[in-house]
Amino acid sequence: MQIKGEMLIGARAVRGQGRVIRGINPATGEALEPAFAGGAQADVDQACALAAEAFDSFRETGLEARAAFLETIAENILALGDDLIVRAMAESGLPRARLEGERGRTMGQLRLFAAVVRSGNWLDVRLDPAMPERAPLPRADLRQRQIALGPVAVFGASNFPLAFSVAGGDTASALAAGCPVVVKAHSAHPGTSELVGRAIQQAVADAGLPEGVFSLLFGSGTEVGANLVAHPAIKAVGFTGSRSGGTALMQIAANRPEPIPVYAEMSSINPVFLLPAALAARGESIAKGFVGSLAMGAGQFCTNPGLVIAQEGAALDAFVQTAATALAEVAAQTMLTPGIHQAYSQGTDQLQQHAAVNQAGVGIAAAGPNQCQAGLYVTSAEAFLADERLAEEIFGASSLLIKCRSTDEFARVAEHLEGQLTATLLLDEADTELARGLLPVLERKAGRILCNGYPTGVEVCQAMVHGGPFPATSDSRTTSVGSAAILRFLRPVCYQDLPPALLPEALQDSNPLGVRRLLDGRNGG
Amino acid sequence: MQIKGEMLIGARAVRGQGRVIRGINPATGEALEPAFAGGAQADVDQACALAAEAFDSFRETGLEARAAFLETIAENILALGDDLIVRAMAESGLPRARLEGERGRTMGQLRLFAAVVRSGNWLDVRLDPAMPERAPLPRADLRQRQIALGPVAVFGASNFPLAFSVAGGDTASALAAGCPVVVKAHSAHPGTSELVGRAIQQAVADAGLPEGVFSLLFGSGTEVGANLVAHPAIKAVGFTGSRSGGTALMQIAANRPEPIPVYAEMSSINPVFLLPAALAARGESIAKGFVGSLAMGAGQFCTNPGLVIAQEGAALDAFVQTAATALAEVAAQTMLTPGIHQAYSQGTDQLQQHAAVNQAGVGIAAAGPNQCQAGLYVTSAEAFLADERLAEEIFGASSLLIKCRSTDEFARVAEHLEGQLTATLLLDEADTELARGLLPVLERKAGRILCNGYPTGVEVCQAMVHGGPFPATSDSRTTSVGSAAILRFLRPVCYQDLPPALLPEALQDSNPLGVRRLLDGRNGG
């Protein structure tokens, strides 16, 4: 499939008239062909009007039809073949193996949501039968199901050009819920976006769905993105990116005549607590595992371990030494964009210049454009608690170690943190009571708590929470990864005394969809 | 129990230092004893600090203990005896039978949430067992449960001084979720609020819970209310009231350093569609039922039918005549407060003066202070579609009938509406296809769709949705009545590879709580 530099508005392919966007190969600085011209308000209007038009029909597609549609998207993405991988490599600087793995993850997500759609649990069917004889007042027949929220705006993320972009988790879960999707492509990988967009556009046509189920726009976040979020047809927003970008969308959404929910996954430094018994017993292997997690993919993960908390002493000194040795062998890796590389360099420069921070170790120096030199920095709990800036995310392979005088300071450091995607405990059995004391704080601060592992690596499954209190996300009640992500795009409707002929299939007495139901308050009805 | 004019901050009773609030008997205009002095920032701070302190302990109370606590609140409210009813009558102008019924409803809600807590469905337990042998990467052990969001601010509503106030649905569902509650009492019924507050305070003590589980503050919405919503310890807000009040709280919450969810139930005109076959066959009985719903409780219900849509013609003329006759016998009823009465009079005056609106019937004129004279007004679909003001809620026993030239205009009127709590269809079998065509629009517009009934009367059950798109509520994904209201105050947390000794009870392999679980994607695990 050829990349033509075109937006996809329903069934059409359209050249924009706005400012030109080009993919840039961060490994060389080379600007890639073709040019993509950004969209204008008229393009936003058209995509949103088509989405609104498609909504009532798409949201009532049968479970099987909608599941098959998601599976077709996965197949069409695979059918793009190596062209997709080659283009994504050029636009992101990410290596082939990573992108092939990410393609598998993207397809796996679509297939998981196909299974979720088929199960029908998300319909959350609740039936309260009529009680005509009840005194003093009879009870009506009341039935509840979940329906789709409406057309959803999705913003592609830079750091997962496949799995969190055009056909990523937000798009997959919104389509699964029955919401048409209008994607604002990330300007860092427009060619990859067009290819994947065409795969979805083809799937819409293959399934005979209304064309407005999917559109893909190019343009800047402040123009096309902001106009999209402000459009009256849009009823929810999915976003993965920076804190400033996410909070800007939250403000636009809150100030609309009809405010809408924004699901923004933004900023997290993912604290890792090294508990004393574990640190003493196996500090060396922990240090090596930690550096592996820190340096993976140039640290460009939302769940990158940006903060380590441990008690000072010989065991920690040994940990630092092992980590520094491991870091010294970490090759510099190309970052996703020149902008991301520049922000990383500024962030680590500020750490280096901070009076209370020391450098504990660095990776191999950059040997080409936009390369990330990994780094581990050290400060005291006292200094950390005194300076809010030290808790800000530096996107990339850098981490700050907080030396505590005693483990009593662990909870204070934890309480001081803003909301996080993850919190990690490295522990041995002797650390159990200390961990038990920390857990309530960590539960309040993070969406996922993990033991004896590292936060990078987010399983796509039923139990995953990739979310957390602000600013990790804009809405701690949700996850953007895993099957529960579908719940973001649903709302309940109650049907009272509807004639059987008008009842939605999910709510009919005979349970033709075979879904899980709560019948008069009892499970399994 | 004596009413002392005191706020309840944790286990203490405190006299405020702020501006004096007094209950006013709307039937007489009499100011009631005692005086209540409003709270200040320091009171907000103390209540919130105690709530934050209580949170980690309260949210981990066992299911049985928390359910029993809710039941104790219900018993303590009943134990207040007739003093509560007499005081609520004096402060609200509502008749005894209504308030006794509302007390029963309030206790019923608390008991429903006790049953909901015991069932444990709300924990939404999801277990994805480890797959150590999976290639290329093993899967960790992942377990998800829902935990309480944090301390919740609840604003009492004027129109249900028991069921939507201090111990109303918001408080009951927040406590059920494990959230401490700080109530800002409605200034229209401070004595009722204090009595109920003391019943809750006593239940907290009886159950041996930390005192911060409940506090009750007095003061104005713009001072104490705004400061409460802005307080960093508060993690969600429950509100029932005016659109201006609700949107003001939404703005405060969105502009906090850490934005929080606001569940505001605000404004709805609850359209009632009279479908032609039903209107022709039984317009007279529909007219009588409609007037009964319109006039009940002086129309002071969120679900009051403020809009009727029908096709012009002889059947409609007969409906209007019957409705006017029925209305002429409706006695004027005392409204809740002088302010509500004044707003109602202004609203109906504006309708009367509107060039495109005619009065079709009125109730008996007011014979005492603050009485509501019911009214039915008529306009054309054309005029309605041309003037946004005609779709604004008038809180009280007034309704506007939209005459359509044909049933084709029904969908246009429906599309024109803002979000609603309810939409009603009066229909016969011959109306089925017309109703089928309207349903998708109504599903997008309303939280509850009902047939051949009236929207007043909101059953407290599993399937109820008392919610809907903005401005009916601030968050269409939720309901403020019924068991699903608990979901507003929860967020998911994922536990990865936790040692069994650290796993919350709900997530342990043996399922000691006996809750519904999703095990490896299968129900009933």
Tab-separated table of C-alpha atoms in Angstrom, chain A residues 69-316:
chain	number	residue	atom	x	y	z
A	69	PHE	CA	-14.749	-6.074	12.477
A	70	LEU	CA	-12.041	-5.694	15.116
A	71	GLU	CA	-10.416	-8.922	13.956
A	72	THR	CA	-10.486	-7.711	10.364
A	73	ILE	CA	-8.624	-4.567	11.395
A	74	ALA	CA	-5.931	-6.788	12.936
A	75	GLU	CA	-5.691	-8.866	9.762
A	76	ASN	CA	-5.528	-5.797	7.546
A	77	ILE	CA	-2.691	-4.392	9.631
A	78	LEU	CA	-0.745	-7.625	9.264
A	79	ALA	CA	-1.456	-7.552	5.533
A	80	LEU	CA	0.379	-4.229	5.272
A	81	GLY	CA	3.446	-6.413	5.623
A	82	ASP	CA	6.970	-5.174	6.009
A	83	ASP	CA	6.145	-1.752	4.523
A	84	LEU	CA	4.547	-0.859	7.834
A	85	ILE	CA	7.549	-1.962	9.882
A	86	VAL	CA	10.054	-0.228	7.618
A	87	ARG	CA	8.111	3.025	7.674
A	88	ALA	CA	7.633	2.911	11.453
A	89	MET	CA	11.364	2.263	11.909
A	90	ALA	CA	12.204	5.275	9.771
A	91	GLU	CA	9.743	7.549	11.561
A	92	SER	CA	10.486	6.481	15.150
A	93	GLY	CA	14.057	5.303	15.292
A	94	LEU	CA	12.772	2.169	17.019
A	95	PRO	CA	14.408	-1.140	16.061
A	96	ARG	CA	12.699	-3.780	13.906
A	97	ALA	CA	12.243	-6.356	16.675
A	98	ARG	CA	10.539	-3.835	18.919
A	99	LEU	CA	8.145	-2.747	16.170
A	100	GLU	CA	7.355	-6.296	15.112
A	101	GLY	CA	6.574	-7.045	18.738
A	102	GLU	CA	4.473	-3.902	18.951
A	103	ARG	CA	2.530	-4.906	15.856
A	104	GLY	CA	1.780	-8.236	17.528
A	105	ARG	CA	0.634	-6.390	20.622
A	106	THR	CA	-1.603	-4.122	18.539
A	107	MET	CA	-3.230	-7.108	16.866
A	108	GLY	CA	-3.500	-8.868	20.228
A	109	GLN	CA	-5.337	-5.850	21.660
A	110	LEU	CA	-7.819	-5.829	18.804
A	111	ARG	CA	-8.418	-9.549	19.290
A	112	LEU	CA	-8.785	-9.168	23.054
A	113	PHE	CA	-11.463	-6.527	22.499
A	114	ALA	CA	-13.156	-8.822	19.976
A	115	ALA	CA	-13.375	-11.420	22.761
A	116	VAL	CA	-14.554	-8.763	25.215
A	117	VAL	CA	-17.305	-7.659	22.821
A	118	ARG	CA	-18.448	-11.268	22.341
A	119	SER	CA	-18.595	-11.952	26.106
A	120	GLY	CA	-21.070	-9.092	26.598
A	121	ASN	CA	-20.021	-8.567	30.237
A	122	TRP	CA	-19.548	-4.899	29.365
A	123	LEU	CA	-23.307	-4.584	28.788
A	124	ASP	CA	-23.673	-4.941	32.597
A	125	VAL	CA	-27.246	-6.177	32.151
A	126	ARG	CA	-29.427	-5.647	35.217
A	127	LEU	CA	-33.055	-6.796	35.294
A	128	ASP	CA	-35.506	-5.876	38.052
A	129	PRO	CA	-38.815	-7.555	37.152
A	130	ALA	CA	-42.107	-5.799	37.768
A	131	MET	CA	-43.852	-6.332	41.087
A	132	PRO	CA	-47.455	-5.386	40.301
A	133	GLU	CA	-48.688	-6.533	43.713
A	134	ARG	CA	-46.118	-4.689	45.827
A	135	ALA	CA	-47.610	-2.343	48.460
A	136	PRO	CA	-47.847	0.558	48.916
A	137	LEU	CA	-46.660	1.033	45.325
A	138	PRO	CA	-46.105	-1.534	42.576
A	139	ARG	CA	-42.671	-1.796	40.986
A	140	ALA	CA	-42.292	-1.231	37.277
A	141	ASP	CA	-40.239	-3.541	35.043
A	142	LEU	CA	-36.752	-2.007	34.979
A	143	ARG	CA	-33.849	-3.118	32.805
A	144	GLN	CA	-30.420	-1.579	32.429
A	145	ARG	CA	-27.726	-1.965	29.810
A	146	GLN	CA	-24.663	0.024	28.791
A	147	ILE	CA	-24.633	1.855	25.481
A	148	ALA	CA	-21.833	3.600	23.609
A	149	LEU	CA	-21.059	7.178	24.633
A	150	GLY	CA	-20.773	8.666	21.139
A	151	PRO	CA	-18.020	9.540	18.669
A	152	VAL	CA	-14.570	9.522	20.301
A	153	ALA	CA	-11.509	11.619	19.466
A	154	VAL	CA	-8.270	9.644	19.772
A	155	PHE	CA	-4.814	11.213	19.849
A	156	GLY	CA	-1.986	8.991	18.697
A	157	ALA	CA	1.027	8.756	21.019
A	158	SER	CA	4.608	9.186	19.869
A	159	ASN	CA	6.142	6.372	21.871
A	160	PHE	CA	4.033	3.489	20.576
A	161	PRO	CA	3.502	4.300	16.877
A	162	LEU	CA	1.358	1.169	16.560
A	163	ALA	CA	0.010	0.035	19.947
A	164	PHE	CA	-1.017	3.483	21.259
A	165	SER	CA	-1.628	5.193	17.980
A	166	VAL	CA	-4.133	4.994	15.107
A	167	ALA	CA	-5.259	1.420	15.820
A	168	GLY	CA	-4.025	1.362	19.414
A	169	GLY	CA	-5.755	0.633	22.679
A	170	ASP	CA	-7.926	3.759	22.709
A	171	THR	CA	-9.242	3.148	19.185
A	172	ALA	CA	-9.748	-0.565	19.789
A	173	SER	CA	-11.653	-0.065	23.039
A	174	ALA	CA	-13.777	2.787	21.672
A	175	LEU	CA	-14.736	0.777	18.571
A	176	ALA	CA	-15.440	-2.220	20.798
A	177	ALA	CA	-17.839	-0.089	22.834
A	178	GLY	CA	-19.622	0.955	19.641
A	179	CYS	CA	-18.155	4.447	19.323
A	180	PRO	CA	-17.027	5.835	15.953
A	181	VAL	CA	-13.460	7.145	16.178
A	182	VAL	CA	-11.796	10.237	14.739
A	183	VAL	CA	-8.022	9.976	15.158
A	184	LYS	CA	-5.718	12.965	15.257
A	185	ALA	CA	-2.486	11.380	13.993
A	186	HIS	CA	0.742	12.074	15.858
A	187	SER	CA	2.904	14.258	13.655
A	188	ALA	CA	5.979	12.177	14.443
A	189	HIS	CA	4.755	9.185	12.410
A	190	PRO	CA	2.332	10.366	9.723
A	191	GLY	CA	3.224	7.666	7.210
A	192	THR	CA	2.759	4.870	9.721
A	193	SER	CA	-0.545	6.507	10.667
A	194	GLU	CA	-1.781	6.670	7.089
A	195	LEU	CA	-0.935	3.014	6.479
A	196	VAL	CA	-2.751	1.836	9.591
A	197	GLY	CA	-5.608	4.243	8.908
A	198	ARG	CA	-6.097	2.712	5.472
A	199	ALA	CA	-6.184	-0.740	7.040
A	200	ILE	CA	-9.030	0.406	9.297
A	201	GLN	CA	-10.804	2.244	6.470
A	202	GLN	CA	-10.691	-0.979	4.451
A	203	ALA	CA	-12.073	-2.964	7.383
A	204	VAL	CA	-14.994	-0.537	7.690
A	205	ALA	CA	-15.775	-1.072	4.000
A	206	ASP	CA	-15.285	-4.853	4.238
A	207	ALA	CA	-17.741	-5.016	7.123
A	208	GLY	CA	-20.309	-2.883	5.323
A	209	LEU	CA	-20.317	-0.390	8.189
A	210	PRO	CA	-21.195	3.294	7.727
A	211	GLU	CA	-18.105	5.162	6.545
A	212	GLY	CA	-18.116	7.559	9.503
A	213	VAL	CA	-17.037	4.786	11.890
A	214	PHE	CA	-13.432	5.884	11.312
A	215	SER	CA	-11.573	8.976	10.156
A	216	LEU	CA	-7.942	10.039	10.372
A	217	LEU	CA	-6.831	13.683	10.466
A	218	PHE	CA	-3.427	15.314	10.361
A	219	GLY	CA	-2.533	18.658	11.855
A	220	SER	CA	-1.270	20.319	15.007
A	221	GLY	CA	-2.644	19.592	18.452
A	222	THR	CA	-3.398	23.251	19.078
A	223	GLU	CA	-5.431	23.600	15.876
A	224	VAL	CA	-6.900	20.349	14.567
A	225	GLY	CA	-6.615	18.624	17.950
A	226	ALA	CA	-8.262	21.414	19.908
A	227	ASN	CA	-11.027	21.847	17.330
A	228	LEU	CA	-11.700	18.136	17.401
A	229	VAL	CA	-12.088	18.059	21.193
A	230	ALA	CA	-14.336	21.116	21.046
A	231	HIS	CA	-16.605	19.656	18.354
A	232	PRO	CA	-20.159	19.062	19.640
A	233	ALA	CA	-20.364	15.606	18.008
A	234	ILE	CA	-17.392	14.319	20.026
A	235	LYS	CA	-18.428	12.743	23.339
A	236	ALA	CA	-15.096	11.522	24.777
A	237	VAL	CA	-11.353	11.840	24.211
A	238	GLY	CA	-8.505	9.335	24.426
A	239	PHE	CA	-4.981	10.723	24.712
A	240	THR	CA	-1.510	9.489	25.632
A	241	GLY	CA	1.210	12.077	25.846
A	242	SER	CA	2.613	14.938	27.856
A	243	ARG	CA	1.132	16.481	30.964
A	244	SER	CA	0.856	19.872	29.286
A	245	GLY	CA	-0.869	18.373	26.251
A	246	GLY	CA	-3.261	16.313	28.330
A	247	THR	CA	-4.220	19.110	30.708
A	248	ALA	CA	-4.818	21.446	27.747
A	249	LEU	CA	-7.327	18.946	26.325
A	250	MET	CA	-8.927	18.563	29.770
A	251	GLN	CA	-9.466	22.323	29.910
A	252	ILE	CA	-11.001	22.446	26.433
A	253	ALA	CA	-13.315	19.561	27.293
A	254	ALA	CA	-14.353	21.086	30.631
A	255	ASN	CA	-15.137	24.444	29.016
A	256	ARG	CA	-17.359	23.093	26.241
A	257	PRO	CA	-21.074	23.965	26.445
A	258	GLU	CA	-21.449	20.213	27.030
A	259	PRO	CA	-18.361	19.056	28.988
A	260	ILE	CA	-17.079	15.614	28.012
A	261	PRO	CA	-14.740	13.094	29.635
A	262	VAL	CA	-11.063	13.103	28.689
A	263	TYR	CA	-8.991	9.982	29.240
A	264	ALA	CA	-5.467	11.351	29.198
A	265	GLU	CA	-2.524	9.220	30.211
A	266	MET	CA	0.170	11.738	30.967
A	267	SER	CA	2.911	11.721	33.518
A	268	SER	CA	4.373	9.168	35.903
A	269	ILE	CA	7.766	8.579	37.484
A	270	ASN	CA	6.923	5.068	38.721
A	271	PRO	CA	8.638	4.775	42.107
A	272	VAL	CA	10.580	1.611	42.874
A	273	PHE	CA	11.077	0.820	46.568
A	274	LEU	CA	14.090	-1.321	47.428
A	275	LEU	CA	13.191	-2.943	50.734
A	276	PRO	CA	16.087	-3.699	53.064
A	277	ALA	CA	16.066	-7.494	53.206
A	278	ALA	CA	15.771	-7.828	49.446
A	279	LEU	CA	18.444	-5.192	48.916
A	280	ALA	CA	20.822	-6.955	51.287
A	281	ALA	CA	20.162	-10.413	49.908
A	282	ARG	CA	20.211	-9.709	46.179
A	283	GLY	CA	21.081	-6.073	45.558
A	284	GLU	CA	23.323	-7.026	42.675
A	285	SER	CA	20.698	-8.849	40.629
A	286	ILE	CA	18.151	-6.149	41.437
A	287	ALA	CA	20.574	-3.502	40.189
A	288	LYS	CA	21.045	-5.328	36.904
A	289	GLY	CA	17.312	-5.877	36.421
A	290	PHE	CA	16.631	-2.279	37.280
A	291	VAL	CA	19.147	-0.937	34.744
A	292	GLY	CA	17.620	-3.208	32.116
A	293	SER	CA	14.167	-1.776	32.801
A	294	LEU	CA	15.496	1.783	32.957
A	295	ALA	CA	17.376	1.611	29.670
A	296	MET	CA	14.894	-0.426	27.618
A	297	GLY	CA	13.716	1.464	24.541
A	298	ALA	CA	15.730	4.537	25.607
A	299	GLY	CA	13.411	4.750	28.616
A	300	GLN	CA	10.581	5.985	26.441
A	301	PHE	CA	7.836	4.186	28.341
A	302	CYS	CA	5.097	5.679	30.489
A	303	THR	CA	6.068	3.083	33.079
A	304	ASN	CA	9.798	3.760	33.026
A	305	PRO	CA	11.223	3.543	36.581
A	306	GLY	CA	12.172	7.173	37.146
A	307	LEU	CA	12.483	7.027	40.912
A	308	VAL	CA	14.195	4.580	43.262
A	309	ILE	CA	13.739	4.754	47.027
A	310	ALA	CA	16.114	2.926	49.368
A	311	GLN	CA	17.768	3.144	52.765
A	312	GLU	CA	21.355	4.351	52.814
A	313	GLY	CA	24.087	1.951	53.850
A	314	ALA	CA	26.497	-0.629	52.537
A	315	ALA	CA	23.862	-2.616	50.663
A	316	LEU	CA	22.712	0.481	48.800
